[in-house]
Amino acid sequence: MAKGKSWVCPHCNRPVIIRDSDINNVRDSYFLPVNSQEYVLDMTITICPSESCGKETIELYKFLYDKDEGIYNPIYNKIIEPEANIKIFNCSTIPDVILEDYKEAKLIQNLSPKASATLARRCLQSMIRDFHGITGKRTLHQEIEAIEDRIDPEMYKAIMALKSIGNIGAHPEHDINLIIDVSPEEAYQLVNLIEMLIDDWYVARARQQERVRAITAMNEQKQQERKTPET
Ligand SMILES: [Zn+2]
């Protein structure tokens, strides 16, 4: 959680600005002899600056220390209070805005399923624009139609459903007597779909590029060996 940034508190569901004094951070490491690996645990406590709330959100990160590279690879990120499991994708090409919307959608899925569905919908729209390069459409509906031939029919239906349910939070019904709610279970399904799409699109593409690069590199090395006369 970055300081000085707008953040939606998972307790009161209000957007708040986090100051330095709202964040406490504890970090410690331990060594596991059985596999000779060093791990780091990072606990961040964010206290909601809203006077009527003031509750704490406790986040735990676990990292594996890579001695050769000198870097910390994230293993998981858990929101201990209020409880949520945030998936870590280990892929550098996913835009931060998408990861932030995903994380917030997950965090508030039980407290405010409607707001969670709205965030999941916004996340979907960002992904269609960024990953598929769709521009110049008037509505999310049209943006989804523009990628229909790139995804399988079942996934297309699921994405359209995410859009429609997310709409309930984004544009409340005109007739205020008609109340359509989003249940925590539905919000859970939508956030799950977002996780699946991040995996299927960004993570899969990065893996494929890595494999392709490995083959090209292998060939270059072979060609080099052919040029080198044997001694
Ligand atoms: Zn709060």
Coordinates of C-alpha atoms and ligand atoms in Angstrom, one line a residue:
M1 CA 0.0 0.0 0.0
A2 CA 1.6 3.2 -1.2
K3 CA 1.7 6.3 1.0
G4 CA -0.1 9.5 0.0
K5 CA -2.3 7.5 -2.3
S6 CA -6.1 7.2 -2.5
W7 CA -7.2 3.9 -1.1
V8 CA -10.6 2.3 -0.4
C9 CA -10.7 1.2 3.3
P10 CA -12.1 -2.4 3.3
H11 CA -13.9 -1.7 6.7
C12 CA -15.8 1.4 5.9
N13 CA -15.6 1.2 2.1
R14 CA -14.7 4.9 1.9
P15 CA -11.9 6.3 -0.4
V16 CA -9.3 7.9 1.9
I17 CA -5.8 9.4 1.4
I18 CA -3.2 7.5 3.3
R19 CA -0.5 9.5 5.1
D20 CA 2.9 8.3 6.4
S21 CA 1.5 8.2 9.9
D22 CA -1.3 5.9 8.9
I23 CA 1.1 3.1 8.0
N24 CA 3.1 0.8 10.3
N25 CA 5.6 -1.7 8.9
V26 CA 7.3 -4.7 10.5
R27 CA 9.8 -6.9 8.6
D28 CA 11.7 -9.9 9.6
S29 CA 13.5 -12.8 8.0
Y30 CA 14.2 -16.4 8.8
F31 CA 16.3 -19.3 7.4
L32 CA 14.8 -22.7 6.6
P33 CA 17.6 -25.3 7.0
V34 CA 15.7 -28.1 5.2
N35 CA 16.0 -26.3 1.9
S36 CA 18.7 -23.7 2.7
Q37 CA 16.4 -20.8 1.8
E38 CA 15.9 -17.5 3.4
Y39 CA 12.4 -16.0 3.7
V40 CA 11.2 -12.5 4.5
L41 CA 7.9 -11.7 6.2
D42 CA 6.6 -8.2 5.8
M43 CA 3.6 -7.0 7.8
T44 CA 1.9 -3.7 7.0
I45 CA -0.7 -2.2 9.2
T46 CA -2.8 0.5 7.6
I47 CA -5.0 2.5 9.9
C48 CA -8.0 4.1 8.3
P49 CA -7.7 7.9 8.7
S50 CA -11.5 8.4 8.6
E51 CA -12.5 9.5 12.1
S52 CA -15.7 7.5 12.1
C53 CA -13.9 4.3 11.2
G54 CA -10.2 4.3 12.4
K55 CA -9.9 0.5 11.9
E56 CA -6.8 -1.3 11.0
T57 CA -6.1 -3.4 7.9
I58 CA -3.3 -6.0 8.4
E59 CA -1.5 -7.3 5.3
L60 CA 1.2 -10.0 5.3
Y61 CA 3.7 -10.5 2.5
K62 CA 6.0 -13.5 2.3
F63 CA 9.1 -13.4 0.0
L64 CA 11.7 -15.9 -0.9
Y65 CA 15.2 -14.4 -1.0
D66 CA 17.2 -15.2 -4.2
K67 CA 20.8 -15.1 -3.2
D68 CA 22.2 -15.2 -6.7
E69 CA 20.1 -12.3 -8.0
G70 CA 19.9 -10.4 -4.7
I71 CA 16.1 -10.0 -5.1
Y72 CA 13.0 -10.9 -3.1
N73 CA 10.4 -12.9 -5.0
P74 CA 6.9 -12.5 -3.6
I75 CA 5.2 -15.8 -2.7
Y76 CA 1.9 -14.5 -1.3
N77 CA 0.1 -11.5 0.0
K78 CA -2.7 -12.1 2.5
I79 CA -5.0 -9.6 4.0
I80 CA -5.3 -11.0 7.6
E81 CA -7.7 -8.3 8.7
P82 CA -10.3 -8.2 7.1
E83 CA -9.5 -11.6 5.6
A84 CA -8.7 -12.0 1.9
N85 CA -6.3 -13.9 -0.3
I86 CA -4.7 -11.7 -3.0
K87 CA -3.1 -13.6 -5.8
I88 CA 0.5 -12.6 -6.9
F89 CA 1.0 -13.0 -10.6
N90 CA 4.8 -12.6 -10.9
C91 CA 4.5 -10.9 -14.3
S92 CA 5.9 -7.5 -14.9
T93 CA 3.7 -6.5 -17.8
I94 CA 0.4 -6.2 -15.9
P95 CA -0.3 -2.5 -15.5
D96 CA -0.5 -1.3 -11.8
V97 CA -4.0 0.2 -12.2
I98 CA -5.3 -3.3 -13.1
L99 CA -3.6 -5.0 -10.1
E100 CA -4.8 -2.2 -7.8
D101 CA -8.4 -2.6 -9.0
Y102 CA -8.2 -6.4 -8.7
K103 CA -6.8 -6.1 -5.2
E104 CA -9.5 -3.7 -4.0
A105 CA -12.3 -5.7 -5.7
K106 CA -11.1 -8.7 -3.7
L107 CA -10.7 -6.9 -0.5
I108 CA -14.2 -5.5 -0.4
Q109 CA -16.1 -8.5 -2.0
N110 CA -17.8 -9.4 1.3
L111 CA -18.3 -6.0 2.8
S112 CA -19.5 -4.3 -0.4
P113 CA -20.2 -6.8 -3.2
K114 CA -21.8 -4.1 -5.4
A115 CA -18.7 -1.9 -5.2
S116 CA -16.5 -5.0 -5.7
A117 CA -18.4 -5.9 -8.9
T118 CA -18.0 -2.3 -10.1
L119 CA -14.2 -2.5 -9.6
A120 CA -14.1 -5.8 -11.3
R121 CA -15.9 -4.3 -14.3
R122 CA -13.5 -1.4 -14.5
C123 CA -10.6 -3.8 -14.2
L124 CA -12.0 -5.8 -17.2
Q125 CA -12.4 -2.7 -19.2
S126 CA -8.7 -1.6 -18.5
M127 CA -7.6 -5.1 -19.6
I128 CA -9.5 -5.1 -22.8
R129 CA -8.1 -1.7 -23.7
D130 CA -4.5 -2.4 -22.6
F131 CA -4.1 -6.1 -23.5
H132 CA -6.2 -6.2 -26.7
G133 CA -5.5 -2.6 -27.8
I134 CA -9.2 -1.8 -28.2
T135 CA -9.9 1.9 -28.6
G136 CA -12.5 4.3 -30.0
K137 CA -15.6 2.3 -28.7
R138 CA -18.4 4.1 -27.0
T139 CA -19.3 1.5 -24.4
L140 CA -17.8 -1.5 -22.6
H141 CA -20.4 -3.7 -24.4
Q142 CA -18.9 -2.6 -27.8
E143 CA -15.4 -3.2 -26.5
I144 CA -16.2 -6.7 -25.5
E145 CA -17.9 -7.3 -28.9
A146 CA -14.6 -6.2 -30.5
I147 CA -12.8 -9.1 -28.9
E148 CA -15.5 -11.8 -29.5
D149 CA -13.5 -13.6 -32.2
R150 CA -10.4 -13.7 -30.0
I151 CA -11.9 -15.6 -27.1
D152 CA -13.9 -18.8 -26.7
P153 CA -17.7 -18.5 -26.7
E154 CA -18.1 -19.6 -23.0
M155 CA -15.6 -17.0 -21.9
Y156 CA -17.4 -14.3 -24.0
K157 CA -20.6 -15.1 -22.2
A158 CA -18.9 -14.9 -18.8
I159 CA -17.2 -11.6 -19.6
M160 CA -20.6 -10.2 -20.7
A161 CA -22.1 -11.3 -17.4
L162 CA -19.3 -9.6 -15.5
K163 CA -20.0 -6.4 -17.4
S164 CA -23.8 -6.6 -16.6
I165 CA -23.4 -7.3 -12.9
G166 CA -20.8 -4.6 -12.6
N167 CA -23.2 -2.2 -14.2
I168 CA -25.6 -2.6 -11.2
G169 CA -23.0 -0.9 -9.0
A170 CA -21.9 1.6 -11.6
H171 CA -25.3 2.9 -12.7
P172 CA -28.0 2.3 -10.1
E173 CA -31.4 1.5 -11.5
H174 CA -33.4 4.5 -12.6
D175 CA -36.4 3.2 -10.7
I176 CA -35.3 3.3 -7.1
N177 CA -38.0 0.9 -6.0
L178 CA -36.3 -1.7 -8.1
I179 CA -33.5 -2.9 -6.0
I180 CA -31.1 -5.3 -7.6
D181 CA -28.3 -6.5 -5.3
V182 CA -25.1 -8.2 -5.8
S183 CA -24.4 -11.1 -3.4
P184 CA -20.9 -11.7 -1.9
E185 CA -20.9 -15.0 -3.8
E186 CA -21.5 -13.2 -7.1
A187 CA -18.7 -10.7 -6.3
Y188 CA -16.5 -13.6 -5.5
Q189 CA -17.2 -15.2 -8.9
L190 CA -16.5 -11.9 -10.7
V191 CA -13.2 -11.4 -9.0
N192 CA -12.3 -15.0 -9.8
L193 CA -12.9 -14.3 -13.4
I194 CA -10.6 -11.3 -13.3
E195 CA -7.9 -13.5 -11.8
M196 CA -8.5 -16.0 -14.6
L197 CA -8.2 -13.4 -17.3
I198 CA -5.0 -11.9 -15.9
D199 CA -3.6 -15.4 -16.0
D200 CA -4.9 -16.3 -19.5
W201 CA -3.9 -13.0 -21.0
Y202 CA -0.8 -11.4 -19.4
V203 CA 0.8 -14.3 -17.6
A204 CA 0.4 -16.7 -20.5
R205 CA 1.7 -14.2 -23.0
A206 CA 4.8 -13.5 -20.9
R207 CA 5.4 -17.3 -20.6
Q208 CA 5.1 -17.8 -24.3
Q209 CA 7.5 -14.9 -25.1
E210 CA 10.0 -16.4 -22.7
R211 CA 9.8 -19.8 -24.4
V212 CA 10.1 -18.2 -27.9
R213 CA 13.1 -16.2 -26.7
A214 CA 14.8 -19.4 -25.4
I215 CA 14.4 -21.1 -28.7
T216 CA 15.8 -18.1 -30.6
A217 CA 18.7 -17.9 -28.2
M218 CA 19.3 -21.7 -28.6
N219 CA 19.5 -21.4 -32.3
E220 CA 21.8 -18.4 -32.2
Q221 CA 24.2 -20.4 -30.1
K222 CA 24.0 -23.4 -32.4
Q223 CA 24.8 -21.2 -35.4
Q224 CA 27.7 -19.8 -33.5
E225 CA 29.0 -23.3 -32.8
R226 CA 28.8 -24.2 -36.5
K227 CA 30.9 -21.1 -37.4
T228 CA 33.6 -21.9 -34.8
P229 CA 36.1 -24.4 -36.4
E230 CA 36.8 -27.5 -34.4
T231 CA 40.2 -27.7 -32.8
Ligands
ZN1 ZN -12.3 2.9 7.2

